[in-house]
């Protein structure tokens, strides 16, 4: 299919893809603008896609903030409201890409796809992957295949749903995976070939008008380790919410349960797992410190959402005035694809 005349808005945020070698230190530093990035991919002009470039910022992706992402979402909306843009590409560092794509996906409602991409190899290395990733991302954003897909990630020609994607390797060009799900499809011969249904993307509850949407919200993330004595948990009382990256399918040492219960009485506490693959359980084990015990003590199961995605969803819910544990539990069940009957809290 010809993409000639289709229009894509490209937002450049920085990252490895936009680096050059500093002659003094020999290290890679941020250097390239959006226009320069696109100039480095001559094959793009043969596609005939009209590219509208925005230099949104130029930072290593570790320095992006949720305020940046709210602003990015606003600029994407503004571009799409013209009705003349078929899709959007966001070019950024890969370090936080699984989080940025997921967060913007929670906000994005337009049918036009937003395709996040970047590079694992900087331009000074042999075989940099940035140009190929950018080329594939423009194809994915310009065509009709990903309408209503929300935000996706395209690297290594694979298309991943924002809800499932993970950076699974520190350096490999095949770093991006969707554990337990696999990619949605592949960019090949100038097209996207989908081999999975597009993900179900339930809308979040509308912002509660009584709360400013910019309310400062602080969500803690605590990773449980063997012999965890709870000292760190005891320091978290001032936060607005907590995500627990528990052991295995959602387990903690039994002596942490009273501490977690006390925290769950004050703030939403979400139970996720520090394991890279798979959901937290909700109804298998019932020993002290098990998932059933924790849910009965007020923790909210994250379903298939890993701790990083769970933290972003909880942040968004609290920032928009969604405070009730039942409502938060329902949203987590819907967004993470947890069966409805698993989200109740026995004993509470
Ligand atoms: N440090 C880089 C960043 O996230 C890594 C990358 O772009 O791949 O900005």
Coordinates of C-alpha atoms and ligand atoms in Angstrom, one line a residue:
X1 CA 0.0 0.0 0.0
X2 CA 1.3 3.5 -0.8
X3 CA 1.8 5.9 2.0
X4 CA 2.4 8.8 -0.4
X5 CA 0.7 11.9 0.9
X6 CA 0.0 10.6 4.4
X7 CA 1.0 12.8 7.3
X8 CA 2.9 11.9 10.4
X9 CA 3.8 14.3 13.3
X10 CA 7.3 13.4 14.7
X11 CA 8.1 14.5 18.3
X12 CA 11.9 14.4 19.1
X13 CA 12.7 14.0 22.8
X14 CA 16.4 13.0 22.7
X15 CA 17.9 9.7 23.8
X16 CA 20.7 7.6 22.4
X17 CA 19.3 7.9 18.9
X18 CA 20.0 11.6 19.0
X19 CA 23.6 11.5 20.3
X20 CA 27.0 12.3 18.9
X21 CA 30.5 11.7 20.3
X22 CA 31.9 14.5 22.5
X23 CA 35.4 15.0 21.1
X24 CA 36.8 15.8 24.5
X25 CA 35.3 13.0 26.6
X26 CA 34.8 10.5 23.8
X27 CA 31.3 9.8 25.3
X28 CA 27.9 10.0 23.6
X29 CA 26.1 13.2 24.4
X30 CA 22.7 14.6 23.2
X31 CA 23.2 16.5 19.9
X32 CA 20.7 15.9 17.1
X33 CA 17.5 17.8 16.4
X34 CA 14.4 16.1 15.0
X35 CA 15.2 17.4 11.5
X36 CA 18.7 16.0 11.7
X37 CA 17.4 12.6 12.8
X38 CA 15.1 12.4 9.9
X39 CA 17.9 13.6 7.5
X40 CA 19.8 10.5 8.6
X41 CA 17.2 8.2 7.1
X42 CA 17.2 9.0 3.3
X43 CA 14.8 6.1 2.6
X44 CA 12.0 8.2 4.3
X45 CA 11.8 10.6 1.3
X46 CA 10.9 7.7 -1.0
X47 CA 7.8 6.9 1.2
X48 CA 6.3 10.3 0.3
X49 CA 5.0 10.7 3.9
X50 CA 4.7 14.3 5.0
X51 CA 6.6 14.7 8.2
X52 CA 5.8 17.5 10.7
X53 CA 8.7 17.7 13.1
X54 CA 8.5 19.0 16.7
X55 CA 11.6 19.3 18.8
X56 CA 9.8 18.7 22.1
X57 CA 13.0 18.4 24.2
X58 CA 16.5 16.9 24.0
X59 CA 17.3 14.9 27.1
X60 CA 18.4 11.4 28.2
X61 CA 15.1 9.7 28.8
X62 CA 16.0 9.2 32.5
X63 CA 15.4 12.9 32.9
X64 CA 11.9 12.9 31.5
X65 CA 9.1 13.6 34.0
X66 CA 5.4 12.9 34.2
X67 CA 4.8 16.7 33.7
X68 CA 6.8 16.3 30.4
X69 CA 4.5 13.5 29.4
X70 CA 1.3 15.4 30.3
X71 CA 2.7 18.3 28.1
X72 CA 3.6 15.8 25.3
X73 CA 0.1 14.4 25.4
X74 CA -1.3 17.9 25.1
X75 CA 0.9 18.7 22.0
X76 CA -0.1 15.4 20.4
X77 CA -3.7 16.2 21.0
X78 CA -3.2 19.6 19.4
X79 CA -1.6 18.1 16.3
X80 CA -4.3 15.5 16.0
X81 CA -7.1 18.0 16.4
X82 CA -6.2 19.5 13.1
X83 CA -7.6 16.4 11.5
X84 CA -4.8 16.3 9.0
X85 CA -2.4 14.0 10.8
X86 CA -2.6 10.2 10.3
X87 CA -0.3 9.2 13.1
X88 CA 2.4 10.3 15.5
X89 CA 6.0 9.1 16.1
X90 CA 7.7 9.9 19.4
X91 CA 11.5 9.5 19.3
X92 CA 13.2 9.2 22.6
X93 CA 15.7 7.3 24.8
X94 CA 14.9 3.7 25.5
X95 CA 15.6 3.7 29.2
X96 CA 12.1 4.9 30.2
X97 CA 10.3 4.1 26.9
X98 CA 8.2 1.3 28.4
X99 CA 6.9 3.8 31.0
X100 CA 6.4 6.8 28.7
X101 CA 4.5 4.7 26.1
X102 CA 2.3 3.2 28.8
X103 CA 1.6 6.5 30.5
X104 CA 0.7 8.3 27.3
X105 CA -1.4 5.3 26.3
X106 CA -3.5 5.8 29.4
X107 CA -4.3 9.4 28.3
X108 CA -4.5 8.9 24.5
X109 CA -8.1 8.5 23.2
X110 CA -7.8 9.4 19.5
X111 CA -7.9 6.6 16.9
X112 CA -4.6 7.8 15.4
X113 CA -1.7 5.6 16.6
X114 CA 1.2 7.0 18.6
X115 CA 4.4 5.0 17.8
X116 CA 7.3 5.3 20.3
X117 CA 10.8 4.4 19.1
X118 CA 14.5 5.0 19.8
X119 CA 17.8 3.2 19.4
X120 CA 19.9 0.8 21.4
X121 CA 23.1 1.6 19.5
X122 CA 24.3 5.1 19.3
X123 CA 25.1 6.6 15.9
X124 CA 28.9 6.2 16.4
X125 CA 28.7 2.4 16.8
X126 CA 28.8 -0.1 13.9
X127 CA 25.2 -1.0 12.8
X128 CA 23.3 1.7 14.7
X129 CA 19.6 0.7 14.8
X130 CA 18.2 4.2 15.1
X131 CA 17.6 4.9 11.4
X132 CA 15.9 1.5 10.8
X133 CA 13.7 2.0 13.9
X134 CA 12.7 5.5 12.8
X135 CA 11.9 4.3 9.3
X136 CA 9.7 1.5 10.6
X137 CA 8.0 3.8 13.1
X138 CA 7.0 6.3 10.4
X139 CA 5.5 3.4 8.3
X140 CA 3.6 2.1 11.3
X141 CA 2.3 5.6 12.2
X142 CA 1.4 6.6 8.6
X143 CA -0.6 3.5 7.6
X144 CA -4.0 2.3 8.5
X145 CA -3.0 -0.9 10.3
X146 CA -2.7 0.5 13.8
X147 CA -5.8 2.7 14.0
X148 CA -7.3 2.4 17.5
X149 CA -4.1 0.6 18.8
X150 CA -3.4 3.5 21.1
X151 CA 0.3 3.8 21.8
X152 CA 2.7 1.2 20.5
X153 CA 6.5 0.7 20.6
X154 CA 8.4 -0.2 17.4
X155 CA 12.0 -1.3 17.7
X156 CA 13.8 -4.0 15.7
X157 CA 10.8 -4.0 13.3
X158 CA 8.6 -5.5 16.0
X159 CA 5.4 -3.7 17.1
X160 CA 4.6 -4.0 20.8
X161 CA 1.5 -2.8 22.7
X162 CA 2.4 -0.1 25.2
X163 CA 0.5 -2.2 27.8
X164 CA 2.7 -5.2 27.5
X165 CA 6.1 -3.9 26.4
X166 CA 9.3 -4.2 28.5
X167 CA 12.9 -3.2 28.0
X168 CA 14.4 -6.7 28.7
X169 CA 18.0 -6.2 28.0
X170 CA 20.5 -3.3 28.6
X171 CA 22.2 -3.3 25.3
X172 CA 20.7 -5.8 22.7
X173 CA 19.0 -4.4 19.7
X174 CA 16.3 -7.0 20.5
X175 CA 15.8 -5.5 23.9
X176 CA 12.1 -4.8 23.6
X177 CA 9.8 -7.7 24.3
X178 CA 6.2 -8.3 25.5
X179 CA 6.6 -11.2 28.0
X180 CA 3.7 -13.6 28.0
X181 CA 2.1 -11.9 25.0
X182 CA 4.6 -11.4 22.2
X183 CA 4.6 -8.5 19.8
X184 CA 1.4 -7.4 18.0
X185 CA 3.1 -7.6 14.7
X186 CA 6.0 -6.9 12.4
X187 CA 6.9 -4.1 10.1
X188 CA 8.0 -5.8 6.8
X189 CA 8.2 -4.6 3.2
X190 CA 6.7 -1.2 4.1
X191 CA 3.7 -2.5 5.9
X192 CA 2.6 -3.7 9.3
X193 CA 1.6 -7.3 9.5
X194 CA -0.5 -7.8 12.6
X195 CA -0.6 -11.3 14.1
X196 CA -2.5 -10.5 17.2
X197 CA -5.8 -8.6 17.9
X198 CA -5.3 -5.0 19.0
X199 CA -5.3 -4.7 22.8
X200 CA -8.5 -3.8 24.6
X201 CA -7.9 -0.3 26.1
X202 CA -10.6 0.6 28.7
X203 CA -10.9 4.4 29.3
X204 CA -9.9 5.6 32.7
X205 CA -12.6 7.3 34.9
X206 CA -13.0 10.9 34.0
X207 CA -11.1 13.3 36.2
X208 CA -13.1 14.2 39.4
X209 CA -13.9 17.9 38.9
X210 CA -13.3 18.6 42.6
X211 CA -9.6 17.8 42.3
X212 CA -7.1 19.7 40.2
X213 CA -5.6 17.3 37.7
X214 CA -2.2 18.7 38.4
X215 CA -2.3 17.7 42.1
X216 CA 1.2 16.6 43.2
X217 CA 1.1 12.9 43.8
X218 CA 3.9 10.8 45.2
X219 CA 3.8 7.1 44.7
X220 CA 6.5 4.9 46.4
X221 CA 7.7 1.7 44.9
X222 CA 9.1 -0.9 47.4
X223 CA 10.8 -4.1 46.1
X224 CA 10.6 -6.9 48.6
X225 CA 13.8 -8.9 49.2
X226 CA 14.6 -12.0 51.3
X227 CA 15.0 -11.0 55.0
X228 CA 13.3 -7.6 54.4
X229 CA 12.8 -6.2 57.9
X230 CA 10.3 -3.6 56.9
X231 CA 12.5 -0.6 57.9
X232 CA 12.1 1.0 54.5
X233 CA 8.3 0.4 54.5
X234 CA 8.1 2.2 57.8
X235 CA 9.5 5.4 56.1
X236 CA 6.7 5.5 53.5
X237 CA 3.8 6.9 55.5
X238 CA 4.1 10.4 53.8
X239 CA 3.4 9.1 50.3
X240 CA 0.0 9.2 48.6
X241 CA 0.2 5.6 47.4
X242 CA 2.5 2.6 47.3
X243 CA 3.3 -0.2 44.8
X244 CA 4.8 -3.3 46.4
X245 CA 7.0 -5.4 44.0
X246 CA 6.4 -8.6 45.9
X247 CA 8.1 -11.9 45.6
X248 CA 6.9 -14.5 43.2
X249 CA 3.2 -14.3 42.4
X250 CA 2.6 -11.7 45.1
X251 CA 4.1 -12.8 48.4
X252 CA 5.9 -11.1 51.2
X253 CA 7.5 -12.3 54.5
X254 CA 4.6 -12.7 57.0
X255 CA 6.1 -10.0 59.4
X256 CA 5.5 -7.4 56.7
X257 CA 1.7 -7.9 56.7
X258 CA 0.8 -5.7 59.7
X259 CA 3.0 -2.9 58.2
X260 CA 1.4 -3.2 54.8
X261 CA -2.0 -3.3 56.4
X262 CA -1.3 -0.1 58.3
X263 CA -0.1 1.6 55.1
X264 CA -3.2 0.3 53.2
X265 CA -5.4 1.9 55.8
X266 CA -3.9 5.3 54.9
X267 CA -3.3 5.0 51.2
X268 CA -3.9 2.7 48.2
X269 CA -1.3 0.0 48.2
X270 CA -1.0 -2.0 45.0
X271 CA 0.4 -5.6 45.0
X272 CA 2.6 -6.3 42.0
X273 CA 5.5 -8.7 41.4
X274 CA 9.2 -8.2 41.0
X275 CA 9.2 -11.1 38.5
X276 CA 9.5 -9.9 35.0
X277 CA 6.9 -12.3 33.5
X278 CA 3.4 -13.2 34.6
X279 CA 0.5 -11.8 36.7
X280 CA 0.1 -11.7 40.5
X281 CA -2.2 -14.4 41.7
X282 CA -5.4 -13.6 43.6
X283 CA -6.8 -16.9 44.9
X284 CA -4.2 -19.6 45.2
X285 CA -2.2 -19.3 48.5
X286 CA -3.7 -18.3 51.8
X287 CA -0.7 -18.5 54.3
X288 CA 0.3 -15.3 56.1
X289 CA 2.0 -13.0 53.6
X290 CA 0.4 -14.8 50.6
X291 CA -1.5 -12.9 47.9
X292 CA -4.9 -13.8 49.4
X293 CA -3.7 -12.6 52.9
X294 CA -2.5 -9.4 51.4
X295 CA -5.6 -8.7 49.4
X296 CA -7.7 -9.5 52.5
X297 CA -5.6 -6.8 54.3
X298 CA -6.5 -4.2 51.8
X299 CA -3.9 -4.5 49.0
X300 CA -5.0 -4.1 45.4
X301 CA -3.8 -6.7 42.9
X302 CA -2.1 -5.3 39.9
X303 CA -3.1 -8.2 37.6
X304 CA -0.6 -8.3 34.7
X305 CA 0.8 -4.9 35.3
X306 CA 4.4 -4.9 36.4
X307 CA 5.4 -2.5 39.3
X308 CA 6.5 0.3 37.0
X309 CA 3.3 0.3 35.0
X310 CA 1.2 -0.2 38.2
X311 CA 2.9 2.9 39.7
X312 CA 2.0 5.0 36.6
X313 CA -1.6 3.9 36.6
X314 CA -1.9 4.5 40.4
X315 CA -0.3 7.9 39.9
X316 CA -2.7 8.9 37.2
X317 CA -5.7 7.7 39.2
X318 CA -4.8 9.7 42.3
X319 CA -3.8 12.8 40.3
X320 CA -7.2 12.9 38.7
X321 CA -9.1 12.5 42.0
X322 CA -9.9 8.7 41.9
X323 CA -9.3 7.9 45.6
X324 CA -11.7 5.0 46.5
X325 CA -10.1 1.6 46.9
X326 CA -13.0 -0.1 45.2
X327 CA -12.8 2.2 42.2
X328 CA -9.0 1.8 42.0
X329 CA -9.3 -2.0 42.2
X330 CA -11.9 -2.0 39.4
X331 CA -9.6 0.1 37.2
X332 CA -6.6 -2.1 37.8
X333 CA -8.7 -5.1 36.9
X334 CA -10.0 -3.5 33.7
X335 CA -6.6 -2.1 32.5
X336 CA -4.6 -5.2 33.4
X337 CA -7.1 -7.7 32.0
X338 CA -7.7 -9.3 35.4
X339 CA -10.9 -11.5 35.6
X340 CA -13.6 -9.4 37.4
X341 CA -14.1 -11.9 40.1
X342 CA -10.4 -11.8 41.1
X343 CA -10.6 -8.1 42.1
X344 CA -12.7 -8.4 45.2
X345 CA -11.2 -8.3 48.6
X346 CA -12.2 -11.2 50.7
X347 CA -12.5 -10.4 54.3
X348 CA -12.6 -6.6 53.9
Ligands
LIG1 N1 20.4 6.5 28.0 C1 19.6 6.5 26.8 C2 18.2 7.2 27.1 O1 17.3 6.5 27.6 C3 19.4 5.1 26.4 C4 18.7 5.0 25.0 O2 18.3 6.0 24.4 O3 18.7 3.9 24.5 O4 18.1 8.3 26.8

